[in-house]
Coordinates of C-alpha atoms in Angstrom, one line a residue:
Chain A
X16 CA -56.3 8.6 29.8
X17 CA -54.2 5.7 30.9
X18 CA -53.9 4.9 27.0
X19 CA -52.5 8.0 26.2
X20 CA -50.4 7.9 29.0
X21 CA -49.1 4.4 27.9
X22 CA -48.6 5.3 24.0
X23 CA -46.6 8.6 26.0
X24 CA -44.4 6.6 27.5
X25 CA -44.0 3.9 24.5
X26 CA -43.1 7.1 22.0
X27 CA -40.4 8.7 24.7
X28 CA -39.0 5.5 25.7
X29 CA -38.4 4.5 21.9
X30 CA -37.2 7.6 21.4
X31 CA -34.9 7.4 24.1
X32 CA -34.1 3.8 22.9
X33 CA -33.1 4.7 19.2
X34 CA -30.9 7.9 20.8
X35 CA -29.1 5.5 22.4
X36 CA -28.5 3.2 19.8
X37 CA -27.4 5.8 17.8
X38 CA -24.8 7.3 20.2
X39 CA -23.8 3.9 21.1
X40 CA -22.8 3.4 16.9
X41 CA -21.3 6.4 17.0
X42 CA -19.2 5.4 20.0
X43 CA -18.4 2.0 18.8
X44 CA -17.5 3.6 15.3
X45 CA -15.5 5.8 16.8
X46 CA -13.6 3.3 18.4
X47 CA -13.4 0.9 15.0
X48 CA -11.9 3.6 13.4
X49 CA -9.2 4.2 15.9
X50 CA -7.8 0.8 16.1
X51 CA -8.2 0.3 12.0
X52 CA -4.0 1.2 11.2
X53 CA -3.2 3.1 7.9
X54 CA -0.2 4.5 8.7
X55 CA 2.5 5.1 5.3
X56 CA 6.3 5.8 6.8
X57 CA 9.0 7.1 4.2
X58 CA 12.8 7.1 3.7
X59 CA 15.4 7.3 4.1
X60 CA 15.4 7.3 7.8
X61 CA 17.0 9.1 10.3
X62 CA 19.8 7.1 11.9
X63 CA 19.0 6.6 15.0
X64 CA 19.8 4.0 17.7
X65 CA 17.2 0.9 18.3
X66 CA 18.9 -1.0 20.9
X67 CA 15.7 0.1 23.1
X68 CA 13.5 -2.1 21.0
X69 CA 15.3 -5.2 21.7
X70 CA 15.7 -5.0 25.4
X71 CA 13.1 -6.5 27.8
X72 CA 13.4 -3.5 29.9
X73 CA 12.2 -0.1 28.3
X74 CA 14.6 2.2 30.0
X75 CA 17.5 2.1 27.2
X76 CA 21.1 1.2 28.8
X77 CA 23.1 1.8 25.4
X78 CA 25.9 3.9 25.1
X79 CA 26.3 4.2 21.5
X80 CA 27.2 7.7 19.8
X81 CA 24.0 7.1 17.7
X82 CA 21.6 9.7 18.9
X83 CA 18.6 8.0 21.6
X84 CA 15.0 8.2 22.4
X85 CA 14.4 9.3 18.7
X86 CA 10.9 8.2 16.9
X87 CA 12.1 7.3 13.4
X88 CA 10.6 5.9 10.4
X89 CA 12.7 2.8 10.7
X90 CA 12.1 2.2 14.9
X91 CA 8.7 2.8 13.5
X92 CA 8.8 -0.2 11.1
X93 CA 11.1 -2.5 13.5
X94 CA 8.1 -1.4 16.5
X95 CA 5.7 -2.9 13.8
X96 CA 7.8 -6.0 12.9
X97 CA 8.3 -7.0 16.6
X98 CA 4.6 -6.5 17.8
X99 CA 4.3 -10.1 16.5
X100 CA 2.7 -12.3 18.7
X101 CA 1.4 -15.2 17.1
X102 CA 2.9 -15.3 13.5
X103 CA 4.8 -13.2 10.9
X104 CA 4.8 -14.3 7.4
X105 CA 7.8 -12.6 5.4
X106 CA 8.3 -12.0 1.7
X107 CA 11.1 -10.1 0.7
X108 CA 13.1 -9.6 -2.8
X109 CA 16.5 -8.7 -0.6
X110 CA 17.0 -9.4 3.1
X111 CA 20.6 -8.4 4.5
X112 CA 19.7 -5.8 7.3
X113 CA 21.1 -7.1 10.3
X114 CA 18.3 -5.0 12.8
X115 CA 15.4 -6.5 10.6
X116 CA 17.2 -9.9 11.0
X117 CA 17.4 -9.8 14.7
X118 CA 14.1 -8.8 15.0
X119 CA 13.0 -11.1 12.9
X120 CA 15.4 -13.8 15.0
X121 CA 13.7 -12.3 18.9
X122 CA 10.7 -13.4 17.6
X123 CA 11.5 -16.4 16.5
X124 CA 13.4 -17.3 20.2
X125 CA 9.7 -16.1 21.8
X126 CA 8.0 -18.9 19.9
X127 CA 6.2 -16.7 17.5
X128 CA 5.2 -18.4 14.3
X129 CA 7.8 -17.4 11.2
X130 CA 7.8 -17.6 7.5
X131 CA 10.5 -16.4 5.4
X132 CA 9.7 -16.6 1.6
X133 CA 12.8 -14.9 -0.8
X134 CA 14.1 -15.2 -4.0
X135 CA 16.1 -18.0 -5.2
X136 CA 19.2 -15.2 -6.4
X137 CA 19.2 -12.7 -4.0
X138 CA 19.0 -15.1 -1.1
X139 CA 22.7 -16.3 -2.0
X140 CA 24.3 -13.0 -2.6
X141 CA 27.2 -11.5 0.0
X142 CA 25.1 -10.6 2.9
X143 CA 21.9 -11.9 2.6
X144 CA 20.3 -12.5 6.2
X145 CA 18.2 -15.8 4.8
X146 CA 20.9 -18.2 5.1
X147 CA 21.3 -17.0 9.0
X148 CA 17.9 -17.3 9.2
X149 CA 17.7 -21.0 8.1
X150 CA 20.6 -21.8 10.1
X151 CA 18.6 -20.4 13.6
X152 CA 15.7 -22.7 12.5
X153 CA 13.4 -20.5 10.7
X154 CA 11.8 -21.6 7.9
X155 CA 12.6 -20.4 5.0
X156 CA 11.4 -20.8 1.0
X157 CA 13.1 -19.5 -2.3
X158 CA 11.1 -18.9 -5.2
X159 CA 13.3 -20.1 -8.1
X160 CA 9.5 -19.9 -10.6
X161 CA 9.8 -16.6 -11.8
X162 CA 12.3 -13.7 -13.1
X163 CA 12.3 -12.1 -9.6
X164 CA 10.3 -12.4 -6.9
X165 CA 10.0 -8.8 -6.5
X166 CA 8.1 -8.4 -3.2
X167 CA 8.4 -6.6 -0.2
X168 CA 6.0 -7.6 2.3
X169 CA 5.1 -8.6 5.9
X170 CA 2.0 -9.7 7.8
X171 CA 1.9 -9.4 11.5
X172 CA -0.3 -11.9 13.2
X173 CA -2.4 -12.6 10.2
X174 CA -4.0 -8.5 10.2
X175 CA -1.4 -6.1 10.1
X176 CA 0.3 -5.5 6.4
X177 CA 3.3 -4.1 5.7
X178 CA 4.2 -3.4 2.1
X179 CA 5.9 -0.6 -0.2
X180 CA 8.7 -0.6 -2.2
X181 CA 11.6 -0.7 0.9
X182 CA 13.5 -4.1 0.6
X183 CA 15.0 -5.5 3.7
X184 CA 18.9 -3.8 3.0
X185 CA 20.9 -1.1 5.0
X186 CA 21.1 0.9 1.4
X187 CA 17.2 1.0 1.4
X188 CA 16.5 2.4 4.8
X189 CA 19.7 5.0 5.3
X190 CA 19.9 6.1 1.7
X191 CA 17.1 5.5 -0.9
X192 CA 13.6 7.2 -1.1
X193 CA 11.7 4.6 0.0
X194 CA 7.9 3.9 0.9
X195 CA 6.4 1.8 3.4
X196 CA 2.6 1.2 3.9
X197 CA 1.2 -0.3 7.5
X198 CA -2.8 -1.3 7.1
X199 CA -5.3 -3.5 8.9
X200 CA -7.4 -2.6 5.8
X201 CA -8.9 -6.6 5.5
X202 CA -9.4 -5.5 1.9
X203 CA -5.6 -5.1 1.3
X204 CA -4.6 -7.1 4.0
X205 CA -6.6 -10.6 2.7
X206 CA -5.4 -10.8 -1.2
X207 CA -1.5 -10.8 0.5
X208 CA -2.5 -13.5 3.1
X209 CA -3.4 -16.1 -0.2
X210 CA -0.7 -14.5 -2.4
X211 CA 1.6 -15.7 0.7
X212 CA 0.3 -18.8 1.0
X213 CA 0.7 -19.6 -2.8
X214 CA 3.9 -18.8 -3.2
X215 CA 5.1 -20.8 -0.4
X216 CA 2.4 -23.7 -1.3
X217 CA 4.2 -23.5 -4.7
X218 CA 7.8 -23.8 -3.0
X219 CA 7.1 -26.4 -0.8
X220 CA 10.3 -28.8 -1.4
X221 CA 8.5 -31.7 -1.1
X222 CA 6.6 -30.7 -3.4
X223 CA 9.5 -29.7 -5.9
X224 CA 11.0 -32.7 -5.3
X225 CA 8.3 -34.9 -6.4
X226 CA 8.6 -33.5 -10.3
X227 CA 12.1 -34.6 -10.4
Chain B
X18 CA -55.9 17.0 26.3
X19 CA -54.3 18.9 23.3
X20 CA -51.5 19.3 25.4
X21 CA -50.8 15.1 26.0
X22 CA -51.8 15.2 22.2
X23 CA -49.2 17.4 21.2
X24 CA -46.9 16.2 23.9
X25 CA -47.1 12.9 22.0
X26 CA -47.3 13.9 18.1
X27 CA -43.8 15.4 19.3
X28 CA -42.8 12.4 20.8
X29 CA -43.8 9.8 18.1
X30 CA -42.3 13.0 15.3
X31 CA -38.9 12.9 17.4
X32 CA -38.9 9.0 16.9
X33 CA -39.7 9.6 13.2
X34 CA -37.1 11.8 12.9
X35 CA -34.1 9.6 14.7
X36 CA -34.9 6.6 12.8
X37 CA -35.1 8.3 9.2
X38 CA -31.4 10.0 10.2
X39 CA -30.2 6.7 11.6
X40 CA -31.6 5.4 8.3
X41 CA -29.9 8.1 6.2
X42 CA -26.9 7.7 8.2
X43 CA -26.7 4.0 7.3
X44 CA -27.3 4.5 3.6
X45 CA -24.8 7.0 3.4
X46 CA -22.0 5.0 5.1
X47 CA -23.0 1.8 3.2
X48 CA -22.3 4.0 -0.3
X49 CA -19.3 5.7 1.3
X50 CA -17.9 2.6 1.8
X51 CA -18.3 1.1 -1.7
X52 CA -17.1 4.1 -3.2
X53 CA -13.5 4.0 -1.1
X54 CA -11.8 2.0 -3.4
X55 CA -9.2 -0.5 -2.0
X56 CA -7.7 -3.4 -4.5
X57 CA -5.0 -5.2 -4.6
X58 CA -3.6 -6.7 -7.7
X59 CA -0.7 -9.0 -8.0
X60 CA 2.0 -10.1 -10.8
X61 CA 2.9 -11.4 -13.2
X62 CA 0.4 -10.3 -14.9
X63 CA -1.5 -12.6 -17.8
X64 CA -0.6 -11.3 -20.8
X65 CA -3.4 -10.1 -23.4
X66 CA -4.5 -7.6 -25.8
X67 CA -5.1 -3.7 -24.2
X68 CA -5.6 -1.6 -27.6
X69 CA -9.4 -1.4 -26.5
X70 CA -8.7 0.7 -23.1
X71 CA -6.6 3.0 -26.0
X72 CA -9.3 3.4 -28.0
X73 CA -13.0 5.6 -28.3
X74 CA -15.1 3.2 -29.3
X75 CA -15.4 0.5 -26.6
X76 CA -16.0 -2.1 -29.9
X77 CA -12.3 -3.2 -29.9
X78 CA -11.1 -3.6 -33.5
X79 CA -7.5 -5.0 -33.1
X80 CA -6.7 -8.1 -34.9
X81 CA -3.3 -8.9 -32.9
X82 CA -2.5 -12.5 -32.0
X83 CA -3.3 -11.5 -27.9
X84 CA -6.2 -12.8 -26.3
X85 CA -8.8 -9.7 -26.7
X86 CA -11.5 -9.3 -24.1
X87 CA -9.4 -10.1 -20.9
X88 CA -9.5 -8.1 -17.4
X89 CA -5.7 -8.8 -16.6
X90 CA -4.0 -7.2 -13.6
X91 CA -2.2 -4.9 -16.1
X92 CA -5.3 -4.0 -17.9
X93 CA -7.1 -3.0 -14.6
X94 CA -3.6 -1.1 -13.5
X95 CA -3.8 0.4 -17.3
X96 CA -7.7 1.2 -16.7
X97 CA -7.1 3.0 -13.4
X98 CA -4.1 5.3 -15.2
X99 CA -6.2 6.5 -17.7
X100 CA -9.4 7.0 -15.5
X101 CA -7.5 10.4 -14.6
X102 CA -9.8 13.6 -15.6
X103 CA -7.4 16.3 -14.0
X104 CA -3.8 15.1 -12.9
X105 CA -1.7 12.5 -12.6
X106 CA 1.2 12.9 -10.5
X107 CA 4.0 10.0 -11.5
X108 CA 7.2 9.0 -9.0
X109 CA 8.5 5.8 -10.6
X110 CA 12.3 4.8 -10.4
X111 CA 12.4 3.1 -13.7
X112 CA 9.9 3.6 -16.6
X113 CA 10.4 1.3 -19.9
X114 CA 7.2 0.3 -20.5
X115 CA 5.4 0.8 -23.6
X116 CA 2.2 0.8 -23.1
X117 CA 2.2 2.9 -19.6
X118 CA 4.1 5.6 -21.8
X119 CA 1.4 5.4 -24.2
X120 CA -1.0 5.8 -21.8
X121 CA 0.3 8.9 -20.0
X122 CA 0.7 10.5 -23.7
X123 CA -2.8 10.0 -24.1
X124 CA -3.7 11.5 -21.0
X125 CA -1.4 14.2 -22.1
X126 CA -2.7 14.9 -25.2
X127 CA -6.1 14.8 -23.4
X128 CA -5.0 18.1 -21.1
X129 CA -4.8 15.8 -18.4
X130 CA -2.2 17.8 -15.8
X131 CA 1.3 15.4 -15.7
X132 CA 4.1 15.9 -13.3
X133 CA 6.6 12.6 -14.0
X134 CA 9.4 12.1 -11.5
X135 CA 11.9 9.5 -11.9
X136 CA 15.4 8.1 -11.2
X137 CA 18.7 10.2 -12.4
X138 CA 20.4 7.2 -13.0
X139 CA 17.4 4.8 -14.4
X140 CA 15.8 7.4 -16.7
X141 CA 19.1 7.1 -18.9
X142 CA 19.1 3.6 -19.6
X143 CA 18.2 2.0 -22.8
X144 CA 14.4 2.0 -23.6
X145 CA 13.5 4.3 -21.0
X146 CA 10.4 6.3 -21.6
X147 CA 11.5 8.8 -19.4
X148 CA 13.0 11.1 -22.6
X149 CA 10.1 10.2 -24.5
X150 CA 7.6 12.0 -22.3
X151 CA 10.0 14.9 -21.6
X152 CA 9.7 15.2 -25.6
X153 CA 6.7 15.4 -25.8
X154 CA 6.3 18.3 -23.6
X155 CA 5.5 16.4 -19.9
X156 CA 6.8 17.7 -17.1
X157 CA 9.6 15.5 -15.9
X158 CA 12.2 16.0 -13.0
X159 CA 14.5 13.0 -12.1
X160 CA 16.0 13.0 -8.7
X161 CA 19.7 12.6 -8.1
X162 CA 19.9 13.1 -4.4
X163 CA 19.7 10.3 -3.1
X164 CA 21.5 6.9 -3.7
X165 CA 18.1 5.6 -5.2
X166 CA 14.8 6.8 -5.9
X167 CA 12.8 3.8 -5.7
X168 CA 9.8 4.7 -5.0
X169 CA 6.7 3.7 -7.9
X170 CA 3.3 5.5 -6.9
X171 CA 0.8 7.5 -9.0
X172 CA -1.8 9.4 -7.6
X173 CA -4.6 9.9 -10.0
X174 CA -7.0 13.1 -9.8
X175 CA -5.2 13.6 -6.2
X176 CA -7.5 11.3 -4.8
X177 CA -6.7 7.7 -6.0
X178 CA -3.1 5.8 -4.8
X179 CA -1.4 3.2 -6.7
X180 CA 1.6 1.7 -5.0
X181 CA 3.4 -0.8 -4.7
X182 CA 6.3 -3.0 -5.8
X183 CA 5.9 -3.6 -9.4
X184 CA 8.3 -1.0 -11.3
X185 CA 6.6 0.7 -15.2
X186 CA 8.9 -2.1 -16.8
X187 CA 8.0 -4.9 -19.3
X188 CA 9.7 -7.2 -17.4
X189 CA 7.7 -6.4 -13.9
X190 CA 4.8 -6.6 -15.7
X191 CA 5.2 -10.0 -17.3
X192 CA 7.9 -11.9 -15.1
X193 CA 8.2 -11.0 -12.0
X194 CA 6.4 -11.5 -8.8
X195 CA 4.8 -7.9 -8.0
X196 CA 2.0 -6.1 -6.0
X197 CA -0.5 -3.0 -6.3
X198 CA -2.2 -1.5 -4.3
X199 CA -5.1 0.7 -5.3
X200 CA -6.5 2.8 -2.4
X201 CA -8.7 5.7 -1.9
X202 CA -7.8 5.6 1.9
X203 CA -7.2 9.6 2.7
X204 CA -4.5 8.0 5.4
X205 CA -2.8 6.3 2.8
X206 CA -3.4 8.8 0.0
X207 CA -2.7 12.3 0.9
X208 CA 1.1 11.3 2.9
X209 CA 2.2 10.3 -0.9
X210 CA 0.6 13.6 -2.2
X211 CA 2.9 15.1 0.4
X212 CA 5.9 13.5 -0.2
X213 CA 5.3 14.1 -4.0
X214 CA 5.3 17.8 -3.5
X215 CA 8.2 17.3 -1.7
X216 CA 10.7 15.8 -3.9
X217 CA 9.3 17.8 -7.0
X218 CA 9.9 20.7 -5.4
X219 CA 13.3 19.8 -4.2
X220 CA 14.1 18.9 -7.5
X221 CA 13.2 21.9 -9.0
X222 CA 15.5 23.3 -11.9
X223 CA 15.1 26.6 -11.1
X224 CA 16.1 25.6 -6.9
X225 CA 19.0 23.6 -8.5
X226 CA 20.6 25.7 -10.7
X227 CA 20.6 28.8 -8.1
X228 CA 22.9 26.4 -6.0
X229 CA 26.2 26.5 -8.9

């Protein structure tokens, strides 16, 4: 009788056991899902005004006659850009918008970790943000090895991707049709983590140097 | 006693029961996960011989001075065009290259269901396919609203995205620096099937020509 009343037991409590294992995945999947980002933002973009994103203090002093408080697919992507904390490694065809370049600029005052890669011809034309960018410190690399370096693409702290077809220019966000895609996918995001580090492995100066 | 007895066959059948669906559950999200493609392929692309994806017999016959037998980046871009049974929906700012064209006439020819939008002011140039296709009866609208439209995604079958930087030129193919993604991510996908619709629609004659 005790037997029985012990195998009972065994059989409910595994029962009970693999229930909760299973609503405990389900949970925990759940909550994978939600923090996993694929997020796709298009343009052009609303103007809108993003002083907000720069301030320390959220309630927005500015007094601009852009229209305020609006979500927009470019506060979405400047949001994205300045959650930085630790690193943001940067490889862009075309940099000359001036918001993307403070952004990029704030986090470089807070210490986070920047990398600027561009190409060698677009880098020098009227406007370009790179040579502002040198000049506060960041580093920067030009690829000079192929036709054009045709990227457009950011990583956030070494997990967050942003890529599409959007260079960094005024004319992109406010007037083209434009994509932008924002994943933690590791798939997508790890294959643009080593093509970053190639290209700027490959543009190292010393290393250029050395072959002349 | 047959009451314990049965108290427990139900017991021990419940446990059964949980651990085959946990099972199931597990086999099932291990397959759903291979299935989701995500790949990312980058450029320039090594250049070799593609007549083989173009042809029935998987014996390739060419006798061209390319490598033959290569996966490149461009053949596994070509490979994932041409994988589509149903539709392919097209929104590329500039299209010059050769064998892409070839491809979507193949599909064409195939019944495959083509919708091609491009650039107004790109799909004039020289050695645009853009007039190509149009003569050959696919369906093309070219967007002049906006100051560019830059975007270059596919969707194939409505279920498969391919974005990125890399524009359907010989030249992005071959010398530049580019990227692809290839997703299956229904966050990633079905905002580009969206935005598709969108513009095509906007861009319809019909719409266009009521507004003169």
């Amino acid at each position: 009788m005790s037997l029985m009343w012990s195998v009972k037991v065994v059989g409910l409590g595994v029962v009970a056991l693999s229930l909760s294992l299973e609503l405990l995945g389900w949970v925990f999947g759940r909550c994978r899902r939600r923090r996993t980002v694929n997020r796709v933002l298009f343009f052009p973009s609303k103007v809108a005004c993003v002083e907000h994103l720069f301030s320390q203090n959220s309630a927005c002093s500015c007094f601009c006659p852009l229209p305020h408080g609006e979500e927009t697919s470019f506060s979405c992507l400047l949001r994205h850009i300045l959650s930085a904390s630790s690193s943001l490694d940067l490889c862009v065809f075309s940099f000359s918008n001036m918001d993307l370049s403070r952004a990029v600029l704030l986090l470089h005052s807070k210490g986070v970790t920047i990398r600027v890669l561009s190409d060698k011809h677009y880098s020098a034309i009227t406007g370009s943000q790179i040579g502002v960018l040198r000049k506060a410190g960041v580093c920067v690399r030009c690829d000079a090895g192929s036709v054009y370096m045709h990227h457009k693409f950011a990583v956030v702290d070494g997990r967050q991707l942003i890529t599409g077809s959007l260079n960094w220019t005024l004319t992109a966000v406010q007037s083209n049709m434009e994509n932008i895609i924002i994943t933690e996918e590791a798939e997508l995001v790890q294959p643009f983590i080593k093509e970053f580090n190639q290209i700027w492995a490959l543009n190292d100066p010393a290393q250029l140097y050395k072959s002349y």
